[in-house]
Every structure is written in C-alpha cells, then in structure tokens.
Coordinates of C-alpha atoms in Angstrom, one line a residue:
X1 CA 13.0 8.1 11.7
X2 CA 13.0 9.7 8.2
X3 CA 15.4 8.6 5.5
X4 CA 16.0 10.6 2.4
X5 CA 16.8 8.4 -0.7
X6 CA 18.0 9.8 -4.0
X7 CA 16.3 13.0 -4.9
X8 CA 13.1 12.8 -7.0
X9 CA 13.3 13.5 -10.7
X10 CA 13.1 17.1 -11.8
X11 CA 10.0 16.3 -13.8
X12 CA 8.0 16.5 -10.6
X13 CA 9.0 20.1 -10.0
X14 CA 6.3 22.0 -8.2
X15 CA 3.4 20.1 -9.8
X16 CA 1.9 17.3 -7.6
X17 CA 3.4 13.9 -8.3
X18 CA 1.5 11.7 -10.6
X19 CA 1.1 7.9 -10.3
X20 CA 3.9 7.6 -12.8
X21 CA 6.2 9.9 -10.7
X22 CA 5.4 7.8 -7.6
X23 CA 6.1 4.5 -9.4
X24 CA 9.4 6.0 -10.7
X25 CA 10.3 7.0 -7.1
X26 CA 9.5 3.6 -5.6
X27 CA 11.6 1.9 -8.4
X28 CA 14.6 4.1 -7.7
X29 CA 14.3 3.8 -4.0
X30 CA 13.9 0.0 -4.1
X31 CA 17.1 -0.2 -6.1
X32 CA 19.1 1.4 -3.2
X33 CA 20.5 -1.8 -1.7
X34 CA 22.0 0.0 1.3
X35 CA 18.6 1.6 2.2
X36 CA 16.8 -1.7 1.8
X37 CA 19.3 -3.5 4.0
X38 CA 19.0 -0.9 6.7
X39 CA 15.4 -1.7 7.5
X40 CA 15.2 -3.6 10.8
X41 CA 13.2 -6.8 10.3
X42 CA 11.0 -8.3 13.0
X43 CA 10.2 -12.0 12.8
X44 CA 6.7 -11.4 14.3
X45 CA 5.3 -8.2 12.8
X46 CA 5.7 -5.7 10.0
X47 CA 8.3 -2.9 10.4
X48 CA 8.4 0.4 8.6
X49 CA 10.4 3.6 8.2
X50 CA 9.0 6.8 6.8
X51 CA 10.9 8.2 3.8
X52 CA 10.9 11.5 2.0
X53 CA 8.8 11.1 -1.1
X54 CA 8.7 13.4 -4.2
X55 CA 6.7 16.6 -4.3
X56 CA 5.3 16.3 -0.7
X57 CA 4.2 12.7 -1.1
X58 CA 4.2 10.3 1.8
X59 CA 6.6 7.3 1.4
X60 CA 7.3 4.2 3.5
X61 CA 9.8 1.4 3.5
X62 CA 8.0 -1.7 4.9
X63 CA 9.3 -5.1 6.0
X64 CA 7.0 -8.1 5.8
X65 CA 7.7 -11.2 7.9
X66 CA 6.6 -14.5 6.4
X67 CA 2.8 -14.9 6.5
X68 CA 1.9 -11.3 7.1
X69 CA -0.5 -9.0 5.3
X70 CA -2.4 -5.8 5.4
X71 CA -6.0 -7.0 5.2
X72 CA -8.4 -5.3 2.8
X73 CA -8.1 -1.5 2.8
X74 CA -8.0 1.6 0.6
X75 CA -6.1 4.9 0.7
X76 CA -9.0 7.2 0.4
X77 CA -8.3 10.2 -1.9
X78 CA -4.6 9.4 -2.4
X79 CA -3.0 7.9 -5.5
X80 CA -0.1 5.6 -4.9
X81 CA 2.5 3.2 -6.0
X82 CA 4.4 0.3 -4.4
X83 CA 7.2 -2.0 -5.5
X84 CA 8.7 -5.1 -3.9
X85 CA 12.4 -4.5 -3.2
X86 CA 13.1 -8.1 -1.9
X87 CA 11.2 -11.3 -1.5
X88 CA 7.7 -11.5 -3.1
X89 CA 4.4 -10.0 -2.3
X90 CA 0.9 -10.8 -3.6
X91 CA -1.7 -8.2 -4.2
X92 CA -5.4 -9.0 -4.2
X93 CA -7.5 -6.1 -5.5
X94 CA -11.0 -5.2 -6.7
X95 CA -11.5 -4.0 -10.2
X96 CA -14.6 -2.0 -9.2
X97 CA -15.1 1.6 -8.1
X98 CA -16.8 1.5 -4.7
X99 CA -18.9 4.3 -3.3
X100 CA -16.6 6.6 -1.2
X101 CA -18.8 7.1 1.8
X102 CA -22.2 6.3 3.3
X103 CA -22.1 2.5 3.3
X104 CA -21.1 -0.2 5.8
X105 CA -21.7 -3.4 3.7
X106 CA -21.5 -4.1 0.0
X107 CA -22.1 -7.2 -2.0
X108 CA -19.5 -7.5 -4.8
X109 CA -20.4 -8.7 -8.2
X110 CA -18.6 -11.8 -9.7
X111 CA -15.5 -11.1 -11.7
X112 CA -14.2 -8.0 -9.7
X113 CA -11.3 -9.9 -8.1
X114 CA -7.8 -9.4 -9.4
X115 CA -4.6 -11.1 -8.0
X116 CA -1.0 -10.4 -9.0
X117 CA 2.3 -11.7 -7.8
X118 CA 5.0 -9.0 -7.3
X119 CA 8.5 -10.5 -7.0
X120 CA 11.5 -8.3 -6.3
X121 CA 11.6 -5.4 -8.9
X122 CA 7.9 -5.6 -9.7
X123 CA 5.3 -3.1 -8.5
X124 CA 2.3 -1.0 -9.6
X125 CA 0.7 2.3 -9.4
X126 CA -3.0 2.8 -8.5
X127 CA -5.6 5.5 -8.4
X128 CA -7.9 7.0 -5.7
X129 CA -10.1 4.6 -3.7
X130 CA -8.1 1.5 -4.8
X131 CA -9.2 -1.4 -2.6
X132 CA -6.7 -4.1 -2.0
X133 CA -4.8 -6.3 0.4
X134 CA -1.0 -7.0 0.2
X135 CA 0.4 -10.3 1.5
X136 CA 3.7 -12.0 2.0
X137 CA 2.7 -15.6 1.5
X138 CA 6.1 -17.0 1.9
X139 CA 6.5 -19.4 4.9
X140 CA 10.2 -18.6 5.3
X141 CA 11.3 -15.4 3.6
X142 CA 10.8 -11.7 4.6
X143 CA 9.8 -9.3 1.9
X144 CA 10.6 -5.6 1.8
X145 CA 8.7 -3.0 -0.2
X146 CA 8.6 0.7 -0.9
X147 CA 5.3 2.7 -1.0
X148 CA 4.4 6.3 -1.9
X149 CA 1.1 8.2 -1.7
X150 CA -0.1 11.6 -2.8
X151 CA -1.6 13.5 -1.2
X152 CA -0.2 12.2 2.1
X153 CA -2.7 9.7 3.4
X154 CA -5.7 11.5 4.9
X155 CA -7.2 8.1 6.1
X156 CA -7.2 4.4 5.5
X157 CA -10.4 2.5 5.4
X158 CA -10.1 -1.1 6.6
X159 CA -12.5 -3.8 5.4
X160 CA -13.4 -7.4 6.2
X161 CA -14.5 -9.7 3.5
X162 CA -16.5 -12.9 3.6
X163 CA -17.1 -14.3 0.1
X164 CA -18.6 -11.5 -2.0
X165 CA -19.5 -9.3 1.0
X166 CA -17.2 -6.4 1.8
X167 CA -17.8 -4.7 5.2
X168 CA -16.3 -1.4 6.3
X169 CA -14.8 -2.1 9.7
X170 CA -12.6 0.9 10.7
X171 CA -11.3 4.2 9.5
X172 CA -7.8 5.1 10.5
X173 CA -6.2 8.5 10.5
X174 CA -2.5 9.4 10.2
X175 CA -2.1 9.7 14.0
X176 CA -3.0 6.0 14.2
X177 CA 0.0 4.8 12.3
X178 CA 2.8 7.4 12.6

C-alpha cells in the first residue's frame, strides 16, 4: 500500500534530495495527523506502510510496539532522515566511519557510542553508512515514525554487538522487506 502525503517542496526539483530535503519531508509528513492515525498498529510487531518520498526517495511510516527495535544496522550507500511522529524513540549510533565491505568482525574503539532520545517532533538526518539501532523503550506506548532514504535502499546490513565487538550478520536486499 502506498500513501502520498503532501507534495515535496519545489526546492528538490529534479536534483536528488539532500539530507535536509529528506528531513524536511519527514517533518511535514509526521505533522499529518490523519496519516499518522491511519497506520495500523500491532501489539506484537512493527508495522509499516510505504510512502511516496521526494525526488524518487524511498519513504516509510513505521509503527513500533512497546519494547521493539531494529537491531544494529546501516543503510549502505543511502542518506536518510527519520522523525518520531508519536511516542518516543531512542537511537544508539556509532560516531565512526566503518569500512564498507570486506569485513565480518570489528573491534570498536572507546568513545564511538552516541545515544539520543527522540520524542514526538524530533528527528535527524544521517549520511551514508550510518550504523545505528532504533528502539521504542516504552513498556506501554506505541511510537510512530517517518523515514526517508535516497537513493532507495540498495541493501541493509545487519550487525550483532557484544561489548565493543561489532559483527556483520546479514545483508538484506529490497525484496526481503517489501
């Protein structure tokens, strides 16, 4: 199911959307109360609806039941943005540029961890190869968020983490989640 929110700003035009364009899009989309309320929420697992993003970007409206999260992952060559529309999410990320290919296990240096709380109305943009996990730590409340990526996600790399050791576990392609 595809839903088309308000049209993207004319600043995007034919140029590929920037991180700022994507952040503007997720802000405007998250402010659409009717769209946010239309997302079916499941008490057990995340739900999502694909949206029409600006300039050929890939966009998603995602519902997060209490206690759910993504696990550690990146979005490969895509830049992106996401914003919490309702509830609160937490993002844990790495402030380090990882090699893009050719490794299975890395030992992270001290001080690379970042954490931020993203209550409703708060979000962020990020660059290529941004490694993070997104969590709804609430025990009782759903969260809903809007995400956009450009170019459309070519793959997602999933990682496991034990202490300072990050291990590549799986590479997903679009056919795995659409």
